[in-house]
Short mmCIF file of C-alpha atoms in Angstrom, two decimals:
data_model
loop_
_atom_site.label_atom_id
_atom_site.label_comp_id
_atom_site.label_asym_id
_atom_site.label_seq_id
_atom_site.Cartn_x
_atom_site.Cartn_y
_atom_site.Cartn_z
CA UNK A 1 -1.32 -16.44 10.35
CA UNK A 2 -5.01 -16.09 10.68
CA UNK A 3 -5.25 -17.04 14.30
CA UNK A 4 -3.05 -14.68 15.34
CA UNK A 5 -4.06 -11.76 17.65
CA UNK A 6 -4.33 -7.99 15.46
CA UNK A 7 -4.16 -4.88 17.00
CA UNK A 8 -5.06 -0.87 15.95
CA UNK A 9 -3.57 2.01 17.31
CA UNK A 10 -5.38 5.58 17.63
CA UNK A 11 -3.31 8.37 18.38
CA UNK A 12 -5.60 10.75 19.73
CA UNK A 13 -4.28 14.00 19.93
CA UNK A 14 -4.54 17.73 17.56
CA UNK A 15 -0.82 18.23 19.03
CA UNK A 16 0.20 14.91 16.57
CA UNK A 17 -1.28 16.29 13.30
CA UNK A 18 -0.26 19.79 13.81
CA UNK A 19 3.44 18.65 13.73
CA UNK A 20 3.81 20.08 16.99
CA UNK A 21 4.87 16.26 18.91
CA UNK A 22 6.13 13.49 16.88
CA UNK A 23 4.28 10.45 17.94
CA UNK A 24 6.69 7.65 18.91
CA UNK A 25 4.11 5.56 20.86
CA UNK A 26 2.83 3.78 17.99
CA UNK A 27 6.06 2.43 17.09
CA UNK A 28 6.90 1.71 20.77
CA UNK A 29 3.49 -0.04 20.50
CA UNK A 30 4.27 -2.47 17.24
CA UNK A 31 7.31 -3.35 18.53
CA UNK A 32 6.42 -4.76 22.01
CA UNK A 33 3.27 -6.31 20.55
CA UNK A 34 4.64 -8.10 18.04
CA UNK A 35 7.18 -9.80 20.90
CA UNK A 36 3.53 -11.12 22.99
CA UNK A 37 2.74 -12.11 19.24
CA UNK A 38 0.11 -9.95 18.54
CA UNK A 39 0.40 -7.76 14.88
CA UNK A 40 -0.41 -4.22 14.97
CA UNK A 41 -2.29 -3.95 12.12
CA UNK A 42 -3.24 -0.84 11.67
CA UNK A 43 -2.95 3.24 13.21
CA UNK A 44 -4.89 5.89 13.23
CA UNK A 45 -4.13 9.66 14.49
CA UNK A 46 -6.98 11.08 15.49
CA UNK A 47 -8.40 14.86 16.03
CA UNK A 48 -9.40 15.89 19.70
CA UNK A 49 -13.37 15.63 17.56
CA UNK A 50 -16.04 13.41 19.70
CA UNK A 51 -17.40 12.39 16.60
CA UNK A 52 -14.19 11.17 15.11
CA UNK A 53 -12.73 9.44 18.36
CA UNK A 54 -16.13 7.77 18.82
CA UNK A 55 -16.73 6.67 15.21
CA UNK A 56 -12.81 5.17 15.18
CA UNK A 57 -13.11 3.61 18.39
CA UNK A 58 -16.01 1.75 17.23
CA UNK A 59 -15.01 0.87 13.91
CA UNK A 60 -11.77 -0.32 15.06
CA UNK A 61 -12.92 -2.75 17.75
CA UNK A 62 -15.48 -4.42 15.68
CA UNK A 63 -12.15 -4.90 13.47
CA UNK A 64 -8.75 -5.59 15.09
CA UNK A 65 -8.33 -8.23 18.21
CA UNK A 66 -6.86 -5.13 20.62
CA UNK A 67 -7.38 -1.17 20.44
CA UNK A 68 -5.23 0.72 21.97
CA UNK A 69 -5.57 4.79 21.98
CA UNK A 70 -3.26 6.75 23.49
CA UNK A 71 -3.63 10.57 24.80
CA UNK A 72 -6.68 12.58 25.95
CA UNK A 73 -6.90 11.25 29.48
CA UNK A 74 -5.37 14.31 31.17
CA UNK A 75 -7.31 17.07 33.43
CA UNK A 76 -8.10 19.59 31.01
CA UNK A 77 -10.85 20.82 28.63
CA UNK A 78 -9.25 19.07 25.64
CA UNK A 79 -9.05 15.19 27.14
CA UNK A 80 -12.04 13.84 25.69
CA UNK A 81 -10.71 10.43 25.40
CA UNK A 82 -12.92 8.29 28.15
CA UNK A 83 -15.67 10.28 27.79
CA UNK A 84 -15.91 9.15 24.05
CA UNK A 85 -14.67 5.83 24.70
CA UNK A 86 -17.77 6.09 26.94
CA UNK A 87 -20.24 6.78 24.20
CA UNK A 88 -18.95 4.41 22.12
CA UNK A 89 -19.70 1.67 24.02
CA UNK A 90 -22.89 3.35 24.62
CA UNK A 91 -22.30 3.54 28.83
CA UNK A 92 -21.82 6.26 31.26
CA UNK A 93 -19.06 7.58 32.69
CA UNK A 94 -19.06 7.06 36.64
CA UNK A 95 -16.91 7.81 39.44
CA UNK A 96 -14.24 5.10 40.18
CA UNK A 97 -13.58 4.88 44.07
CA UNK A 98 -10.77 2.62 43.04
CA UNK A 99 -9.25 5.66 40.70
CA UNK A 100 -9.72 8.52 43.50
CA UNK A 101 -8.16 6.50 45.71
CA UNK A 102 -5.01 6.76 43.51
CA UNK A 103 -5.24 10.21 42.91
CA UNK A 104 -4.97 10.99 46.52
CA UNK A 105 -1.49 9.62 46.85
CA UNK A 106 -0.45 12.81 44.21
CA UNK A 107 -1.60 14.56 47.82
CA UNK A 108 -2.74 17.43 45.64
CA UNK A 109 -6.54 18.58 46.11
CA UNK A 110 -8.90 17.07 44.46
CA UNK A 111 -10.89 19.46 42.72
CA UNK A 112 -13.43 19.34 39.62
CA UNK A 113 -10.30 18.82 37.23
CA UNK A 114 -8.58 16.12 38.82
CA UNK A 115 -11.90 14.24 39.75
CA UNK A 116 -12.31 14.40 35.90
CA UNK A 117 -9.05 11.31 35.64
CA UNK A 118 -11.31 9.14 37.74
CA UNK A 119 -14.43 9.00 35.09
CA UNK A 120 -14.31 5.76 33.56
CA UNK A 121 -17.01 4.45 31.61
CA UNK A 122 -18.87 1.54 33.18
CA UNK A 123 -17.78 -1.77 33.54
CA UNK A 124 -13.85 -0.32 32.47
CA UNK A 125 -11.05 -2.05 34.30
CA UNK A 126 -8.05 -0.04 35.56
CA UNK A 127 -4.77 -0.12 34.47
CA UNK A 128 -1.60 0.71 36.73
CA UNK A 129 -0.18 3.64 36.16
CA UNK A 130 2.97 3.86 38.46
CA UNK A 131 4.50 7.22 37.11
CA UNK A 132 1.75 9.38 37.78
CA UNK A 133 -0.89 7.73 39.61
CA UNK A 134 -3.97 8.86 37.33
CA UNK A 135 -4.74 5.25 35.53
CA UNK A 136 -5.68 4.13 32.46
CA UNK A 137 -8.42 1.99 32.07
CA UNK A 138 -9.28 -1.15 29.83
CA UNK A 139 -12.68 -2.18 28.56
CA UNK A 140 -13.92 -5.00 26.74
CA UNK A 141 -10.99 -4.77 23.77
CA UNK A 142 -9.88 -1.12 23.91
CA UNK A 143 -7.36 0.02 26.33
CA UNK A 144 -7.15 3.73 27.05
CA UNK A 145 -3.61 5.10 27.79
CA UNK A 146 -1.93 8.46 28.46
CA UNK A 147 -0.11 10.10 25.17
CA UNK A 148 3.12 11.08 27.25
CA UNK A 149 5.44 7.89 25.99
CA UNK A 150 6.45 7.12 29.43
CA UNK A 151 2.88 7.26 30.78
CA UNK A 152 2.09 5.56 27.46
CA UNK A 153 4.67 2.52 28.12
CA UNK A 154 4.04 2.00 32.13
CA UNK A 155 0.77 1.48 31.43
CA UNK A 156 1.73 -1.13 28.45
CA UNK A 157 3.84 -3.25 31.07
CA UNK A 158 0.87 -2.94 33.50
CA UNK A 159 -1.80 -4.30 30.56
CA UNK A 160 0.56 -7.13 29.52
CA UNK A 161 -1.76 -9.61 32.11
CA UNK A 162 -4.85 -8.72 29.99
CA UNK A 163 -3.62 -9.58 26.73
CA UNK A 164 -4.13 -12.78 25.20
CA UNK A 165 -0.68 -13.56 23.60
CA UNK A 166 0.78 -15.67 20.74
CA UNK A 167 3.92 -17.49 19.75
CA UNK A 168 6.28 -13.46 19.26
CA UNK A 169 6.67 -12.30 15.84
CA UNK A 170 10.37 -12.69 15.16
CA UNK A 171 12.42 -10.78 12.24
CA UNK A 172 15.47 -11.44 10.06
CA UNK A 173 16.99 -8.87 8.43
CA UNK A 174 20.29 -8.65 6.04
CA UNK A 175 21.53 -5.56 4.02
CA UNK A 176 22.43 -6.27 0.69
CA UNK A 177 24.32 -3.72 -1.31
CA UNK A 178 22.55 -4.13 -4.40
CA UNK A 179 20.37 -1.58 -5.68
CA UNK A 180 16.27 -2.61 -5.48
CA UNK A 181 15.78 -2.32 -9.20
CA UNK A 182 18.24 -5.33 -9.73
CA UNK A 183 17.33 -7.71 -7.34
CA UNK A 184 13.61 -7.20 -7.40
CA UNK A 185 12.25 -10.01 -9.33
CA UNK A 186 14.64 -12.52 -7.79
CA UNK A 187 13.43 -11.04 -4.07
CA UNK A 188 9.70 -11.70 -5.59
CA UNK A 189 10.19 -15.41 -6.14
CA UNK A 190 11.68 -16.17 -2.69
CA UNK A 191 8.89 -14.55 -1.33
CA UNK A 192 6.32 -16.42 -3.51
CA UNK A 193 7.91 -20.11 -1.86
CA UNK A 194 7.51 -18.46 1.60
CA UNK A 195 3.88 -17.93 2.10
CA UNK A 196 4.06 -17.14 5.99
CA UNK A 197 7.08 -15.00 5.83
CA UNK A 198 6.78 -11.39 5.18
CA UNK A 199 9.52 -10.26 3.51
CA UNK A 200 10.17 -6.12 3.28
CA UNK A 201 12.81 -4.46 1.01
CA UNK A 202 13.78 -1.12 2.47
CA UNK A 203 16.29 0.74 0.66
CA UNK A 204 18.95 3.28 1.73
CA UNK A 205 21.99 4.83 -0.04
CA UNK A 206 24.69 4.61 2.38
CA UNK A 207 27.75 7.86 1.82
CA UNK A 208 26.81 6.91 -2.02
CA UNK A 209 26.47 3.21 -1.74
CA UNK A 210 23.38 2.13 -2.88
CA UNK A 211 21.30 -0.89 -1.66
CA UNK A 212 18.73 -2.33 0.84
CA UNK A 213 17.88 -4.07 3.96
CA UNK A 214 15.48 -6.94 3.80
CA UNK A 215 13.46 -7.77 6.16
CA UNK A 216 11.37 -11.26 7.02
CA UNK A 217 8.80 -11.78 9.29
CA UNK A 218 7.51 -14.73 10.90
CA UNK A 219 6.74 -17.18 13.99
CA UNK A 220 9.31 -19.90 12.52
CA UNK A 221 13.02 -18.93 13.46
CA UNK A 222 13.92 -21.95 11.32
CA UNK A 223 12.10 -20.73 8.13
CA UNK A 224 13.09 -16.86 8.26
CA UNK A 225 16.72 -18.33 8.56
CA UNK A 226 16.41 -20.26 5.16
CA UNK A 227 15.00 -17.35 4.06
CA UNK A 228 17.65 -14.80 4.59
CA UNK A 229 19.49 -17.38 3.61
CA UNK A 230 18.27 -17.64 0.14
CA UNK A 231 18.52 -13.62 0.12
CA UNK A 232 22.47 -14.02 0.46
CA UNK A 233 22.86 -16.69 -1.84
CA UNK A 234 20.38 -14.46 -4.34
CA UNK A 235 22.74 -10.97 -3.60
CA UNK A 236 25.62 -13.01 -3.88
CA UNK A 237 25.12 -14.47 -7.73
CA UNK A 238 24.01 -10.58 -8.21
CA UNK A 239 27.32 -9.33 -7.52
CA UNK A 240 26.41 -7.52 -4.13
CA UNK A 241 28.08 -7.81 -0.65
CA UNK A 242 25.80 -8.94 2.16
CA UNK A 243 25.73 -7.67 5.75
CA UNK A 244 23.49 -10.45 7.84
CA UNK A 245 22.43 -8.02 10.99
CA UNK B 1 -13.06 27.21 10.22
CA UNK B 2 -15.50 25.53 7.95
CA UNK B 3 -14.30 26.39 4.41
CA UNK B 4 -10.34 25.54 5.88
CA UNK B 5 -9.48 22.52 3.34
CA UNK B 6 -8.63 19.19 5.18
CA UNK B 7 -6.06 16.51 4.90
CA UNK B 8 -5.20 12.74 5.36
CA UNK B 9 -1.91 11.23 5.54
CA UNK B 10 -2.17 7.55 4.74
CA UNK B 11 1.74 6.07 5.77
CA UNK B 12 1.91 2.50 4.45
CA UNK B 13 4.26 -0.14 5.27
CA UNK B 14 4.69 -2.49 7.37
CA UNK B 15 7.83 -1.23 8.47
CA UNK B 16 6.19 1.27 10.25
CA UNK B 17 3.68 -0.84 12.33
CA UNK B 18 6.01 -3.55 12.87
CA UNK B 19 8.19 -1.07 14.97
CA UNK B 20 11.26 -1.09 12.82
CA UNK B 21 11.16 2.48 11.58
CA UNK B 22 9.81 5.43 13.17
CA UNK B 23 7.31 7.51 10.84
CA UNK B 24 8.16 11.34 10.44
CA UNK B 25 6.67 11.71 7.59
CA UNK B 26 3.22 12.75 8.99
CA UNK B 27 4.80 15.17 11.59
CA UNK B 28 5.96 16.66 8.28
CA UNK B 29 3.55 16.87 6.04
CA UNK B 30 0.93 18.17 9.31
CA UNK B 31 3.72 21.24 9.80
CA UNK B 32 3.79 22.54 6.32
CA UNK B 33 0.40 21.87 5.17
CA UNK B 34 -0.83 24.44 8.14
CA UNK B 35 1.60 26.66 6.63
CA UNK B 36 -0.79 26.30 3.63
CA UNK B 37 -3.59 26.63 5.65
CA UNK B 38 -4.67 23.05 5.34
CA UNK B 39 -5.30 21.25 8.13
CA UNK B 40 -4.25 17.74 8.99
CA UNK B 41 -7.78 16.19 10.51
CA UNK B 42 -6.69 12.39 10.47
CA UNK B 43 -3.63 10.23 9.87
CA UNK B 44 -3.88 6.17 8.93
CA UNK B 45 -1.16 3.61 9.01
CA UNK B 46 -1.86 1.07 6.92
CA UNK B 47 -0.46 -2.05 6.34
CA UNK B 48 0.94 -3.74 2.94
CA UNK B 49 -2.59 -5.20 1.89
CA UNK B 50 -4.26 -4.35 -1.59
CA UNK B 51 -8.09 -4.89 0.54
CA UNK B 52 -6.65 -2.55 3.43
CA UNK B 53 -4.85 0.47 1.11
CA UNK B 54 -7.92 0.51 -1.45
CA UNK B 55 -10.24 0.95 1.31
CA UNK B 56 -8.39 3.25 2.84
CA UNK B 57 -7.85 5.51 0.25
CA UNK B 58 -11.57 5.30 -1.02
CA UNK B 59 -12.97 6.52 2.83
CA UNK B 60 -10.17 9.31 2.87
CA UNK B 61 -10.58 10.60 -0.55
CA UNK B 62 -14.22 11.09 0.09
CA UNK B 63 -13.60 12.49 3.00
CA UNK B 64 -10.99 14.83 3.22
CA UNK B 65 -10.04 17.93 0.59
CA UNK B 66 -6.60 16.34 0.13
CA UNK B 67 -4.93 12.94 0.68
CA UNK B 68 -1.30 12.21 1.03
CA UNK B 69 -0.16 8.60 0.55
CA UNK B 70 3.39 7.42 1.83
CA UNK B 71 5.98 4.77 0.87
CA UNK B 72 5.30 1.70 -1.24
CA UNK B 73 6.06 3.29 -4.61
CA UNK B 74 9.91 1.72 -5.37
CA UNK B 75 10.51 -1.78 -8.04
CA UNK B 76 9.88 -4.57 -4.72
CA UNK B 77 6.96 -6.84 -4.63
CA UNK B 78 6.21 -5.20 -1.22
CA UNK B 79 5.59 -2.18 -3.48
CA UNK B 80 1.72 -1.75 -4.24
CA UNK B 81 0.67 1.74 -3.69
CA UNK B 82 0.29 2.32 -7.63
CA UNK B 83 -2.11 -0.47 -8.62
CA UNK B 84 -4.05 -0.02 -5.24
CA UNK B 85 -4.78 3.96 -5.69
CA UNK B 86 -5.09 2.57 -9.75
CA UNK B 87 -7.94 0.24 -8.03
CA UNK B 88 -9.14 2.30 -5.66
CA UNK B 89 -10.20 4.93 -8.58
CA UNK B 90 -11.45 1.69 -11.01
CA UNK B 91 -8.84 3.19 -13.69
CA UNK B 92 -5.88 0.49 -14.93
CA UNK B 93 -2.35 1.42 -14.58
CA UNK B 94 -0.83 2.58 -17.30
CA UNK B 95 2.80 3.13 -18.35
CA UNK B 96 3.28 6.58 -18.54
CA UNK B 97 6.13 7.79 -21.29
CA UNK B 98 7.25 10.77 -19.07
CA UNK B 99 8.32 8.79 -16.34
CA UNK B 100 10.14 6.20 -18.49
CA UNK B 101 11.68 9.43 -20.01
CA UNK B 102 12.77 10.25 -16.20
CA UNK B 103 13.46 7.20 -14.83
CA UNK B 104 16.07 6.92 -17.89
CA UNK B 105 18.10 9.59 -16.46
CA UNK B 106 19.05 7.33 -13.56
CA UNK B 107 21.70 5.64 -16.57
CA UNK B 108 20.53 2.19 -14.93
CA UNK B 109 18.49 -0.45 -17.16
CA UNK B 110 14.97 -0.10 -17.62
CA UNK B 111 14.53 -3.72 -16.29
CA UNK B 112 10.38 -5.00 -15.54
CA UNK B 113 10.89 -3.96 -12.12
CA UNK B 114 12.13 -0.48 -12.64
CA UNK B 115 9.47 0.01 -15.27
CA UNK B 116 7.23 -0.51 -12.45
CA UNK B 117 7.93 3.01 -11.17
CA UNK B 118 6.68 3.81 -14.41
CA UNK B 119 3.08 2.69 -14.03
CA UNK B 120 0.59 5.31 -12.72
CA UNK B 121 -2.76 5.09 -12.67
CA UNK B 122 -4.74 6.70 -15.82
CA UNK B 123 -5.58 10.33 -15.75
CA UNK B 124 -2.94 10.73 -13.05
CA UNK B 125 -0.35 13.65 -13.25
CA UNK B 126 3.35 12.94 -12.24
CA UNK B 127 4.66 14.80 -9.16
CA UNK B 128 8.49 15.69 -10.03
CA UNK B 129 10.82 13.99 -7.62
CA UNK B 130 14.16 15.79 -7.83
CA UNK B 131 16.19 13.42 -5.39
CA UNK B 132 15.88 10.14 -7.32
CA UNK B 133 13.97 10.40 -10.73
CA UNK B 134 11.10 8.14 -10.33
CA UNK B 135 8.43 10.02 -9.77
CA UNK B 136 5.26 10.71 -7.67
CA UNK B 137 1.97 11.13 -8.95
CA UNK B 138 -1.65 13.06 -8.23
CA UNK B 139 -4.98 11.73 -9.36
CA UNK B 140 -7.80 13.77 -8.64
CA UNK B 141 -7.26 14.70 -4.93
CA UNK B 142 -5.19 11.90 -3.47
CA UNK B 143 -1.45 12.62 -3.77
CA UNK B 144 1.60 9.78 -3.72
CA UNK B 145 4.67 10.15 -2.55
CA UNK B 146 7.66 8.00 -1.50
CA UNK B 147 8.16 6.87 2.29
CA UNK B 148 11.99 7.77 2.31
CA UNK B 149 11.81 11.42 4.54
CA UNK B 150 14.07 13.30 2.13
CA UNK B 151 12.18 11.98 -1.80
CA UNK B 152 8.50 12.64 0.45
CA UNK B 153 9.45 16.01 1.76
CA UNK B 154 11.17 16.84 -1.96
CA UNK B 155 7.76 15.23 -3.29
CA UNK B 156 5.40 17.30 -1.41
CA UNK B 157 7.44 21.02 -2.70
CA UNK B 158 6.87 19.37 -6.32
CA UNK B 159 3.07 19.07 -5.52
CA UNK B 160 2.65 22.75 -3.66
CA UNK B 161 1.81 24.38 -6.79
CA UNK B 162 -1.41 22.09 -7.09
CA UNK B 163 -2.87 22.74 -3.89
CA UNK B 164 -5.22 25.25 -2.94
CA UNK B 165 -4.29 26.81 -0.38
CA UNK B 166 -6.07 29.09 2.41
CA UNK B 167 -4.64 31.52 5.11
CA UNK B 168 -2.02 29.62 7.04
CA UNK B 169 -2.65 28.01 10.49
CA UNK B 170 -1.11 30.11 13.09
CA UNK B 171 -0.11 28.95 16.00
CA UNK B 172 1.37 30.65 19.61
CA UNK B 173 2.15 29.09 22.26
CA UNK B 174 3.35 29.80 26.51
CA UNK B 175 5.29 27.72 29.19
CA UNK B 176 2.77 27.77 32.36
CA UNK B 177 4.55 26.60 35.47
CA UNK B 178 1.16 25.54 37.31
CA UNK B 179 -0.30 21.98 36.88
CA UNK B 180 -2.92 21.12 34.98
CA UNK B 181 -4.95 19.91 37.41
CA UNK B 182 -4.84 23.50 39.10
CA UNK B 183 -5.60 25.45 35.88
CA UNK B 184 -7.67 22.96 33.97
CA UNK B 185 -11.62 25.10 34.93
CA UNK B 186 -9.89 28.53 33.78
CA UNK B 187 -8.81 27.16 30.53
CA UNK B 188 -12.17 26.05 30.07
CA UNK B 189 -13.12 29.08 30.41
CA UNK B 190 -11.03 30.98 28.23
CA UNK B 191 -11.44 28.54 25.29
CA UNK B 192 -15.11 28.96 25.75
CA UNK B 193 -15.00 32.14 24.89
CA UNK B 194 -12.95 31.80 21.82
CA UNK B 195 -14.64 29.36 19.27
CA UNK B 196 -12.32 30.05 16.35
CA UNK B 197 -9.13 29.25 18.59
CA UNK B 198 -8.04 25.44 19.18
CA UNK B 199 -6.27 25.79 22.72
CA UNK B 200 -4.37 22.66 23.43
CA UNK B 201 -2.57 22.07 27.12
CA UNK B 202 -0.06 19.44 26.94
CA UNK B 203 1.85 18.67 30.60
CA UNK B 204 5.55 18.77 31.02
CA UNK B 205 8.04 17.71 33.96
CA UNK B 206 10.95 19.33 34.01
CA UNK B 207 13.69 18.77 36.31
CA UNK B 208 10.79 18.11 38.68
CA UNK B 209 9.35 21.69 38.25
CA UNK B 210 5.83 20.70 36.45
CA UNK B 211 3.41 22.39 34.17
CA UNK B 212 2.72 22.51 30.74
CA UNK B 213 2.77 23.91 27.25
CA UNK B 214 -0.65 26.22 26.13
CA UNK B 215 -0.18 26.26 22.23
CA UNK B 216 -3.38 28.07 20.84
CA UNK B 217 -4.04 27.82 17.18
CA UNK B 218 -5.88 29.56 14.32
CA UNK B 219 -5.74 31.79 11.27
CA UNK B 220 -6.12 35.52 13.30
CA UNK B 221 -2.77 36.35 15.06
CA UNK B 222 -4.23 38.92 16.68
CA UNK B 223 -6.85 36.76 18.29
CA UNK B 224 -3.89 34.45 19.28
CA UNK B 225 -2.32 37.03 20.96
CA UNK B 226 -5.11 38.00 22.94
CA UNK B 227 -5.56 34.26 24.14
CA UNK B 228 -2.22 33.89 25.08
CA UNK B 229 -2.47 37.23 26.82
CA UNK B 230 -5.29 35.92 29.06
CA UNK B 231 -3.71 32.29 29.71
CA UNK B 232 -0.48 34.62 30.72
CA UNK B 233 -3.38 36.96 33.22
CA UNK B 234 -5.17 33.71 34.51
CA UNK B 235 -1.88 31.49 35.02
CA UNK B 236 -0.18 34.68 37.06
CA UNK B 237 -3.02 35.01 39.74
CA UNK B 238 -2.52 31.51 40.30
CA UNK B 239 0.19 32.15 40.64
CA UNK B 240 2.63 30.74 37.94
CA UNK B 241 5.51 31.75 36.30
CA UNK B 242 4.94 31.78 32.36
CA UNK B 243 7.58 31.78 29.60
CA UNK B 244 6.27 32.66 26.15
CA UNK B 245 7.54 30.90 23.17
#
């Protein structure tokens, strides 16, 4: 799975790590990516701080195939996002015509504040933003979108053109009624014959009934079938009922 | 806010970047530690990958008073929190006679792979999880708990007593029905004359009526009183209603 397309996730926002919001754009994020083939491999949630967005943002494009932040791109003092995206690509932030233009249709006045949603750094791209007008903006590998999730996921359908996709990342799952400590070491050697297939063993205790849902992941439909598979036929000589989902 | 003591949240598991289970577990942990009067300055999700959790936990620890690990701590192969943090520190795991002792109250058999919930990493002190017997652990500053919301959140009460704590993070917060756009420069201004206070603006349509949240943070309640007292001023001549929380 080397070839395939990684991705990173920065949450950028004090309102996340205060426990104020609960974030749900990163796993809105995983999900779709992994469809257009492309693995989120990591997040980060990160303070309204220059120095941390810029040192993140830098770190994590030299790393991952994609970066995507989300938040920071509003009007007020605290939406730092492009202007650190900005430094850490080491351009200026200029005026977009393109992006005023789109403000206008709000048809409210354009002062200071609002002027502020059309500094992109240099050489950024746009991206659509169809609920709100004030646009995102892409450059190089790092796509900048708003934190409000359905800001967040307009602006994800918009991008879609600009990413380089892969054959999707499909799952399997089953839940097997067995408790983890019993089937571990038989789960371990299925995984060991699968080398491409990720397999996951979450467990949950269901009105008393202990047990867990297993998870493969993969690009070959064919293989993560066999797979769960093997995980029935495995639950079954344990003793446990399966539930194939 | 300099001698405030800091905190990382490292959730790993794939499960979480892959999109198949939302993460609350940071939302949590970033509440109550302000309660403590630590702050939450970064989050990481980080994938199932010895290379990825043992650097992860190495920049974090170094950084940050306090680190939080989630998930990966059950019998699975998908399981490797213990020997990572175990690596991460250059100390082997090491079976641990209290937690056999506690993991023996579960009345199941103390099979390899339950025994695995028994390793910890040398020097490390167990954290008591009162849900499901096996149990968390602490070494030095980096704290590991289970990813299942209810044996984390039980996990992190078990740990309080081992923190040091500060005066708790206050936080107040009013309902401004102007935009952001319109009220972004006297914000600005207000924060600008409070250094000490983290004043956050995050925008909110309701029903069509739009405006947004002003949550101002910090350890002096009488300070944040005074803040929210001027947003409440400034947003009234221009002319907003306001709605304190």
């Amino acid at each position: 799975m080397s070839a395939q397309p990684t991705a990173c996730v920065l949450v950028i926002g004090n309102e996340i790590l205060s426990g104020k919001t609960q974030d749900t754009n990163l796993q809105f994020l995983g999900f779709e990516l992994a469809k257009l083939g492309i693995r989120l491999a990591e997040g980060r949630v990160v303070r309204d701080e220059p120095a941390a967005i810029i040192r993140h943002v830098n770190e994590c494009r030299r790393e991952f195939t994609y970066v995507f932040t989300t938040g920071g791109i509003g009007p007020t003092h605290d939406d730092i996002t492009a202007e650190c995206v900005a430094a850490a690509f080491g351009v200026p932030l200029v005026l977009n015509a393109d992006a005023v233009e789109r403000l206008q249709r709000g048809g409210r006045p354009l002062n200071e504040a609002r002027l502020k949603m059309a500094r992109i750094p240099r050489g950024a791209e746009l991206v659509d933003n169809p609920v709100s007008n004030a646009p995102g903006f892409r450059i190089e590998n790092v796509f900048v979108f708003a934190g409000i999730p359905s800001i967040a996921r307009a602006m994800f359908a918009s991008a879609g053109p600009m990413l380089v996709t892969a054959p999707p990342i499909l799952s399997a799952s089953v839940d097997a009624f067995v408790r983890e400590g019993d089937f571990a070491a038989t789960l371990e050697h299925i995984q060991q014959r699968y080398a491409t297939v990720e397999i996951g063993s979450y467990p949950f205790n269901r009105d008393g009934l202990f047990g867990a849902t297993l998870v493969a992941r993969g690009t070959d439909r064919a293989q993560l079938r066999e797979v769960i598979d093997e995980i029935v036929a495995a639950m079954t000589a344990l003793g446990g009922e399966t539930k194939v989902n």
